[in-house]
Amino acid sequence: MDINFPLILLWLVVITGAIWLFDSLFLAHRRKQKRGEGRGQAAAEPVVVEYAKSFFPVLAIVFVLRSFLVEPFQIPSASMWPTLEVGDFILVNKYAYGLRLPVSRTKVVDIGEPQRGDVMVFFPPHMNDTYFIKRVIGLPGDKVRIENNVLYINGERAPQELIQALPPGDPEQEVLWEEIYGRRHLMAKHIPASPYSNYRGVVPEGHYLMIGDNRDNSLDGRAWGFVPERDVVGKAFAIWMHWDKLLSLPSFSRVGSIE
């Protein structure tokens, strides 16, 4: 089971803040009173209070930043290749689609809505405690059709432009540019195509169809359905580091915006 880091962070903020507040209201005054009455050496500040006062501001700042502004994530699978690679560290805009309360995910301020072609982090309907990242393909009400890995949205074909076939000479995979309503991004498909290469669906109101760029190697909305608006987390907008594995050195060659 995935660790609920937002909840843990919230509790750390609450506990350290409560310790600091309790000491300020009750214990600190008594220590000063003893010092003023000359009852020997003033009592030292308890270690737990020292730690709480040190950690609370840092935890509070981190909590606010990752809850309402920007949150970092690491890419764990190849479902978004070639746009994102395993080991990419990305930044997600938490307010692009509206401000939400941490833990409960309740939207409190409307700012914007997901658009076709956005790379979005969300909670899938079948695993409501696990972050997923895919591309927004269908908006509420869209009729989406995929035929042999060619995408059609509301009857309009998404143009594709071949970049390269891999491996050369005996290709098993193609890398292409795909354009969705004027926005271009990279995608990949297998040769021959998989069962995922064909799909039909109508996106319900208040939901989104999320599909990976690695079309034949992505467990996504074609398998588990549509993502409700309440489970949207934010918009992925940049790669800030790449780190393949623990014993390797981090790389910054892939730093840049996410298309």
mmCIF file of C-alpha atoms in Angstrom:
data_model
loop_
_atom_site.group_PDB
_atom_site.id
_atom_site.type_symbol
_atom_site.label_atom_id
_atom_site.label_comp_id
_atom_site.label_asym_id
_atom_site.label_seq_id
_atom_site.Cartn_x
_atom_site.Cartn_y
_atom_site.Cartn_z
ATOM 1 C CA MET A 1 0.000 0.000 0.000
ATOM 2 C CA ASP A 2 1.274 3.474 -0.838
ATOM 3 C CA ILE A 3 2.177 5.756 2.047
ATOM 4 C CA ASN A 4 -0.265 8.635 2.471
ATOM 5 C CA PHE A 5 2.425 11.303 2.649
ATOM 6 C CA PRO A 6 0.039 14.316 2.662
ATOM 7 C CA LEU A 7 -1.738 12.914 5.731
ATOM 8 C CA ILE A 8 1.546 12.151 7.507
ATOM 9 C CA LEU A 9 2.843 15.640 6.749
ATOM 10 C CA LEU A 10 -0.405 17.182 8.013
ATOM 11 C CA TRP A 11 -0.132 15.308 11.309
ATOM 12 C CA LEU A 12 3.511 16.340 11.735
ATOM 13 C CA VAL A 13 2.547 19.976 11.233
ATOM 14 C CA VAL A 14 -0.338 19.675 13.700
ATOM 15 C CA ILE A 15 1.710 17.866 16.378
ATOM 16 C CA THR A 16 4.778 20.121 16.224
ATOM 17 C CA GLY A 17 2.584 23.212 16.108
ATOM 18 C CA ALA A 18 0.514 22.033 19.078
ATOM 19 C CA ILE A 19 3.650 21.334 21.161
ATOM 20 C CA TRP A 20 5.045 24.774 20.367
ATOM 21 C CA LEU A 21 1.715 26.488 21.142
ATOM 22 C CA PHE A 22 1.227 24.600 24.433
ATOM 23 C CA ASP A 23 4.736 25.497 25.555
ATOM 24 C CA SER A 24 4.248 29.161 24.619
ATOM 25 C CA LEU A 25 0.935 29.425 26.503
ATOM 26 C CA PHE A 26 1.792 27.460 29.646
ATOM 27 C CA LEU A 27 5.304 26.087 30.148
ATOM 28 C CA ALA A 28 7.444 28.982 28.918
ATOM 29 C CA HIS A 29 5.688 31.414 31.293
ATOM 30 C CA ARG A 30 6.393 29.164 34.271
ATOM 31 C CA ARG A 31 10.079 28.894 33.361
ATOM 32 C CA LYS A 32 10.375 32.681 33.167
ATOM 33 C CA GLN A 33 8.517 33.023 36.470
ATOM 34 C CA LYS A 34 10.957 30.729 38.239
ATOM 35 C CA ARG A 35 13.879 32.702 36.810
ATOM 36 C CA GLY A 36 12.353 35.958 38.020
ATOM 37 C CA GLU A 37 11.797 34.601 41.523
ATOM 38 C CA GLY A 38 15.422 33.547 41.771
ATOM 39 C CA ARG A 39 14.735 29.872 42.383
ATOM 40 C CA GLY A 40 18.126 28.758 41.275
ATOM 41 C CA GLN A 41 18.949 28.010 37.657
ATOM 42 C CA ALA A 42 16.022 28.406 35.280
ATOM 43 C CA ALA A 43 14.596 25.165 33.919
ATOM 44 C CA ALA A 44 15.952 24.260 30.494
ATOM 45 C CA GLU A 45 13.596 24.161 27.540
ATOM 46 C CA PRO A 46 12.476 20.528 27.020
ATOM 47 C CA VAL A 47 14.144 18.760 24.110
ATOM 48 C CA VAL A 48 10.790 17.915 22.516
ATOM 49 C CA VAL A 49 9.889 21.617 22.540
ATOM 50 C CA GLU A 50 13.228 22.525 20.955
ATOM 51 C CA TYR A 51 12.636 20.041 18.146
ATOM 52 C CA ALA A 52 9.028 21.165 17.663
ATOM 53 C CA LYS A 53 10.038 24.839 17.412
ATOM 54 C CA SER A 54 12.778 23.939 14.923
ATOM 55 C CA PHE A 55 10.746 21.654 12.675
ATOM 56 C CA PHE A 56 7.320 23.321 12.703
ATOM 57 C CA PRO A 57 8.172 26.287 10.408
ATOM 58 C CA VAL A 58 9.943 24.020 7.896
ATOM 59 C CA LEU A 59 7.147 21.433 7.892
ATOM 60 C CA ALA A 60 4.496 24.150 7.592
ATOM 61 C CA ILE A 61 6.222 25.733 4.587
ATOM 62 C CA VAL A 62 6.666 22.364 2.862
ATOM 63 C CA PHE A 63 3.030 21.483 3.587
ATOM 64 C CA VAL A 64 1.714 24.710 2.053
ATOM 65 C CA LEU A 65 4.002 24.523 -0.993
ATOM 66 C CA ARG A 66 3.239 20.906 -1.902
ATOM 67 C CA SER A 67 -0.468 21.193 -1.078
ATOM 68 C CA PHE A 68 -1.294 24.363 -2.997
ATOM 69 C CA LEU A 69 1.591 25.303 -5.307
ATOM 70 C CA VAL A 70 4.069 22.700 -6.613
ATOM 71 C CA GLU A 71 4.673 19.057 -5.770
ATOM 72 C CA PRO A 72 7.566 16.849 -6.998
ATOM 73 C CA PHE A 73 7.041 13.325 -8.340
ATOM 74 C CA GLN A 74 9.236 10.579 -9.786
ATOM 75 C CA ILE A 75 8.234 8.608 -12.892
ATOM 76 C CA PRO A 76 8.112 4.884 -11.959
ATOM 77 C CA SER A 77 7.080 3.264 -15.266
ATOM 78 C CA ALA A 78 7.459 3.541 -19.040
ATOM 79 C CA SER A 79 3.766 4.208 -19.744
ATOM 80 C CA MET A 80 4.483 7.846 -20.724
ATOM 81 C CA TRP A 81 7.571 7.111 -22.849
ATOM 82 C CA PRO A 82 8.914 8.814 -24.958
ATOM 83 C CA THR A 83 7.606 12.008 -23.287
ATOM 84 C CA LEU A 84 8.686 10.878 -19.807
ATOM 85 C CA GLU A 85 11.258 8.238 -18.927
ATOM 86 C CA VAL A 86 11.619 6.017 -15.876
ATOM 87 C CA GLY A 87 13.668 7.989 -13.376
ATOM 88 C CA ASP A 88 12.507 11.443 -14.456
ATOM 89 C CA PHE A 89 11.778 13.769 -11.554
ATOM 90 C CA ILE A 90 8.967 16.133 -12.463
ATOM 91 C CA LEU A 91 7.150 19.130 -11.005
ATOM 92 C CA VAL A 92 3.360 19.291 -10.832
ATOM 93 C CA ASN A 93 1.372 22.523 -10.695
ATOM 94 C CA LYS A 94 -1.177 21.992 -7.900
ATOM 95 C CA TYR A 95 -3.262 25.122 -8.589
ATOM 96 C CA ALA A 96 -3.602 24.929 -12.403
ATOM 97 C CA TYR A 97 -6.948 23.139 -12.063
ATOM 98 C CA GLY A 98 -8.107 24.877 -8.889
ATOM 99 C CA LEU A 99 -7.073 24.957 -5.240
ATOM 100 C CA ARG A 100 -7.957 21.838 -3.265
ATOM 101 C CA LEU A 101 -7.837 21.067 0.421
ATOM 102 C CA PRO A 102 -5.061 18.578 1.281
ATOM 103 C CA VAL A 103 -6.048 15.014 2.199
ATOM 104 C CA SER A 104 -9.802 15.531 1.472
ATOM 105 C CA ARG A 105 -9.110 16.787 -2.115
ATOM 106 C CA THR A 106 -12.116 19.121 -1.935
ATOM 107 C CA LYS A 107 -11.852 21.948 -4.472
ATOM 108 C CA VAL A 108 -12.308 25.340 -2.796
ATOM 109 C CA VAL A 109 -11.273 27.739 -5.584
ATOM 110 C CA ASP A 110 -11.840 27.296 -9.335
ATOM 111 C CA ILE A 111 -8.881 28.480 -11.424
ATOM 112 C CA GLY A 112 -8.772 26.380 -14.585
ATOM 113 C CA GLU A 113 -9.803 23.082 -16.132
ATOM 114 C CA PRO A 114 -7.795 20.262 -17.744
ATOM 115 C CA GLN A 115 -7.319 20.629 -21.487
ATOM 116 C CA ARG A 116 -6.800 17.991 -24.165
ATOM 117 C CA GLY A 117 -3.108 17.209 -24.375
ATOM 118 C CA ASP A 118 -2.247 18.139 -20.774
ATOM 119 C CA VAL A 119 -0.031 15.708 -18.853
ATOM 120 C CA MET A 120 -1.919 15.258 -15.599
ATOM 121 C CA VAL A 121 -1.369 13.575 -12.233
ATOM 122 C CA PHE A 122 -4.467 11.998 -10.709
ATOM 123 C CA PHE A 123 -5.874 9.124 -8.664
ATOM 124 C CA PRO A 124 -7.333 6.384 -10.918
ATOM 125 C CA PRO A 125 -10.786 5.018 -10.077
ATOM 126 C CA HIS A 126 -9.473 1.510 -9.348
ATOM 127 C CA MET A 127 -6.600 2.619 -7.040
ATOM 128 C CA ASN A 128 -7.752 5.652 -5.133
ATOM 129 C CA ASP A 129 -4.605 5.933 -2.986
ATOM 130 C CA THR A 130 -2.007 5.756 -5.791
ATOM 131 C CA TYR A 131 -0.777 8.605 -7.980
ATOM 132 C CA PHE A 132 -0.913 8.019 -11.751
ATOM 133 C CA ILE A 133 0.317 10.221 -14.591
ATOM 134 C CA LYS A 134 -1.124 10.105 -18.111
ATOM 135 C CA ARG A 135 -2.189 12.497 -20.862
ATOM 136 C CA VAL A 136 -5.649 14.053 -21.024
ATOM 137 C CA ILE A 137 -7.195 12.675 -24.215
ATOM 138 C CA GLY A 138 -10.922 13.134 -23.648
ATOM 139 C CA LEU A 139 -12.843 15.928 -21.941
ATOM 140 C CA PRO A 140 -16.399 15.591 -20.576
ATOM 141 C CA GLY A 141 -18.771 14.774 -23.444
ATOM 142 C CA ASP A 142 -16.021 13.840 -25.946
ATOM 143 C CA LYS A 143 -16.514 10.861 -28.239
ATOM 144 C CA VAL A 144 -13.137 9.121 -28.445
ATOM 145 C CA ARG A 145 -12.204 6.455 -30.972
ATOM 146 C CA ILE A 146 -8.869 4.722 -31.556
ATOM 147 C CA GLU A 147 -8.368 2.612 -34.665
ATOM 148 C CA ASN A 148 -5.006 0.849 -35.070
ATOM 149 C CA ASN A 149 -3.480 3.465 -32.734
ATOM 150 C CA VAL A 150 -4.871 6.389 -34.717
ATOM 151 C CA LEU A 151 -6.827 8.715 -32.452
ATOM 152 C CA TYR A 152 -10.148 10.375 -33.314
ATOM 153 C CA ILE A 153 -11.843 12.888 -31.011
ATOM 154 C CA ASN A 154 -15.418 13.847 -31.885
ATOM 155 C CA GLY A 155 -14.773 12.472 -35.366
ATOM 156 C CA GLU A 156 -11.638 14.590 -35.895
ATOM 157 C CA ARG A 157 -8.469 12.631 -36.653
ATOM 158 C CA ALA A 158 -5.346 13.474 -34.643
ATOM 159 C CA PRO A 159 -2.520 13.802 -37.227
ATOM 160 C CA GLN A 160 0.578 11.664 -36.707
ATOM 161 C CA GLU A 161 4.096 12.162 -38.083
ATOM 162 C CA LEU A 162 6.633 9.325 -37.973
ATOM 163 C CA ILE A 163 9.971 10.266 -36.371
ATOM 164 C CA GLN A 164 11.767 6.923 -36.185
ATOM 165 C CA ALA A 165 11.230 3.166 -36.135
ATOM 166 C CA LEU A 166 13.069 1.135 -33.490
ATOM 167 C CA PRO A 167 15.242 -0.852 -33.802
ATOM 168 C CA PRO A 168 16.423 0.177 -37.301
ATOM 169 C CA GLY A 169 16.133 -2.550 -39.912
ATOM 170 C CA ASP A 170 13.684 -4.715 -37.976
ATOM 171 C CA PRO A 171 11.377 -2.240 -36.213
ATOM 172 C CA GLU A 172 9.165 -3.323 -33.325
ATOM 173 C CA GLN A 173 8.113 0.170 -32.273
ATOM 174 C CA GLU A 174 7.463 3.540 -33.870
ATOM 175 C CA VAL A 175 7.957 6.979 -32.313
ATOM 176 C CA LEU A 176 5.712 9.696 -33.696
ATOM 177 C CA TRP A 177 4.510 13.241 -33.235
ATOM 178 C CA GLU A 178 0.786 13.361 -32.502
ATOM 179 C CA GLU A 179 -1.290 16.541 -32.688
ATOM 180 C CA ILE A 180 -4.442 16.998 -30.599
ATOM 181 C CA TYR A 181 -6.385 20.157 -31.381
ATOM 182 C CA GLY A 182 -3.236 22.058 -32.331
ATOM 183 C CA ARG A 183 -0.990 20.703 -29.541
ATOM 184 C CA ARG A 184 1.855 18.335 -30.470
ATOM 185 C CA HIS A 185 3.435 15.683 -28.286
ATOM 186 C CA LEU A 186 5.471 12.508 -28.679
ATOM 187 C CA MET A 187 3.868 9.078 -28.611
ATOM 188 C CA ALA A 188 4.893 5.490 -29.367
ATOM 189 C CA LYS A 189 3.149 2.413 -30.747
ATOM 190 C CA HIS A 190 4.145 -1.214 -31.238
ATOM 191 C CA ILE A 191 4.487 -3.239 -34.431
ATOM 192 C CA PRO A 192 2.239 -5.201 -34.571
ATOM 193 C CA ALA A 193 -0.310 -3.284 -32.528
ATOM 194 C CA SER A 194 -1.656 -4.609 -29.226
ATOM 195 C CA PRO A 195 -5.326 -5.070 -28.233
ATOM 196 C CA TYR A 196 -5.147 -1.544 -26.733
ATOM 197 C CA SER A 197 -4.732 -0.096 -30.230
ATOM 198 C CA ASN A 198 -8.509 -0.046 -30.716
ATOM 199 C CA TYR A 199 -10.983 1.699 -28.424
ATOM 200 C CA ARG A 200 -14.342 3.484 -28.355
ATOM 201 C CA GLY A 201 -15.885 5.496 -25.544
ATOM 202 C CA VAL A 202 -17.856 8.580 -24.582
ATOM 203 C CA VAL A 203 -16.485 10.585 -21.656
ATOM 204 C CA PRO A 204 -19.162 11.184 -18.975
ATOM 205 C CA GLU A 205 -19.771 14.630 -17.538
ATOM 206 C CA GLY A 206 -17.361 15.488 -14.742
ATOM 207 C CA HIS A 207 -14.808 12.912 -15.933
ATOM 208 C CA TYR A 208 -11.678 12.667 -18.100
ATOM 209 C CA LEU A 209 -10.167 9.984 -20.321
ATOM 210 C CA MET A 210 -6.479 9.509 -19.477
ATOM 211 C CA ILE A 211 -4.176 7.564 -21.833
ATOM 212 C CA GLY A 212 -0.405 7.005 -21.774
ATOM 213 C CA ASP A 213 1.857 8.140 -24.609
ATOM 214 C CA ASN A 214 3.324 4.623 -24.828
ATOM 215 C CA ARG A 215 0.064 3.475 -26.358
ATOM 216 C CA ASP A 216 0.653 -0.282 -26.387
ATOM 217 C CA ASN A 217 2.388 -0.373 -23.017
ATOM 218 C CA SER A 218 0.115 1.652 -20.749
ATOM 219 C CA LEU A 219 -2.538 0.493 -18.311
ATOM 220 C CA ASP A 220 -4.857 3.471 -18.514
ATOM 221 C CA GLY A 221 -8.417 4.686 -19.050
ATOM 222 C CA ARG A 222 -8.943 2.215 -21.875
ATOM 223 C CA ALA A 223 -8.751 -0.545 -19.235
ATOM 224 C CA TRP A 224 -10.110 0.982 -15.994
ATOM 225 C CA GLY A 225 -12.399 3.758 -17.210
ATOM 226 C CA PHE A 226 -12.711 7.480 -16.644
ATOM 227 C CA VAL A 227 -11.194 9.703 -13.949
ATOM 228 C CA PRO A 228 -13.678 11.804 -11.925
ATOM 229 C CA GLU A 229 -12.884 15.490 -11.506
ATOM 230 C CA ARG A 230 -12.536 15.116 -7.726
ATOM 231 C CA ASP A 231 -9.488 12.839 -8.217
ATOM 232 C CA VAL A 232 -7.453 15.333 -10.256
ATOM 233 C CA VAL A 233 -4.147 16.272 -8.558
ATOM 234 C CA GLY A 234 -2.432 18.721 -10.896
ATOM 235 C CA LYS A 235 -0.689 19.489 -14.186
ATOM 236 C CA ALA A 236 2.831 18.174 -14.828
ATOM 237 C CA PHE A 237 4.840 20.998 -16.359
ATOM 238 C CA ALA A 238 8.595 20.361 -16.029
ATOM 239 C CA ILE A 239 11.356 17.769 -15.662
ATOM 240 C CA TRP A 240 13.937 18.984 -13.149
ATOM 241 C CA MET A 241 16.205 15.941 -12.828
ATOM 242 C CA HIS A 242 16.737 12.399 -14.078
ATOM 243 C CA TRP A 243 18.069 9.664 -11.795
ATOM 244 C CA ASP A 244 18.067 6.110 -13.142
ATOM 245 C CA LYS A 245 18.891 4.225 -9.956
ATOM 246 C CA LEU A 246 20.299 4.684 -6.482
ATOM 247 C CA LEU A 247 23.926 3.907 -7.317
ATOM 248 C CA SER A 248 23.998 6.058 -10.462
ATOM 249 C CA LEU A 249 24.653 9.788 -10.676
ATOM 250 C CA PRO A 250 21.734 12.209 -11.216
ATOM 251 C CA SER A 251 21.557 13.782 -14.672
ATOM 252 C CA PHE A 252 20.190 17.155 -15.724
ATOM 253 C CA SER A 253 20.275 16.523 -19.480
ATOM 254 C CA ARG A 254 16.492 16.083 -19.634
ATOM 255 C CA VAL A 255 15.634 19.248 -17.724
ATOM 256 C CA GLY A 256 12.900 21.220 -19.460
ATOM 257 C CA SER A 257 9.201 21.728 -19.941
ATOM 258 C CA ILE A 258 6.801 18.826 -20.563
ATOM 259 C CA GLU A 259 4.949 18.911 -23.884
#
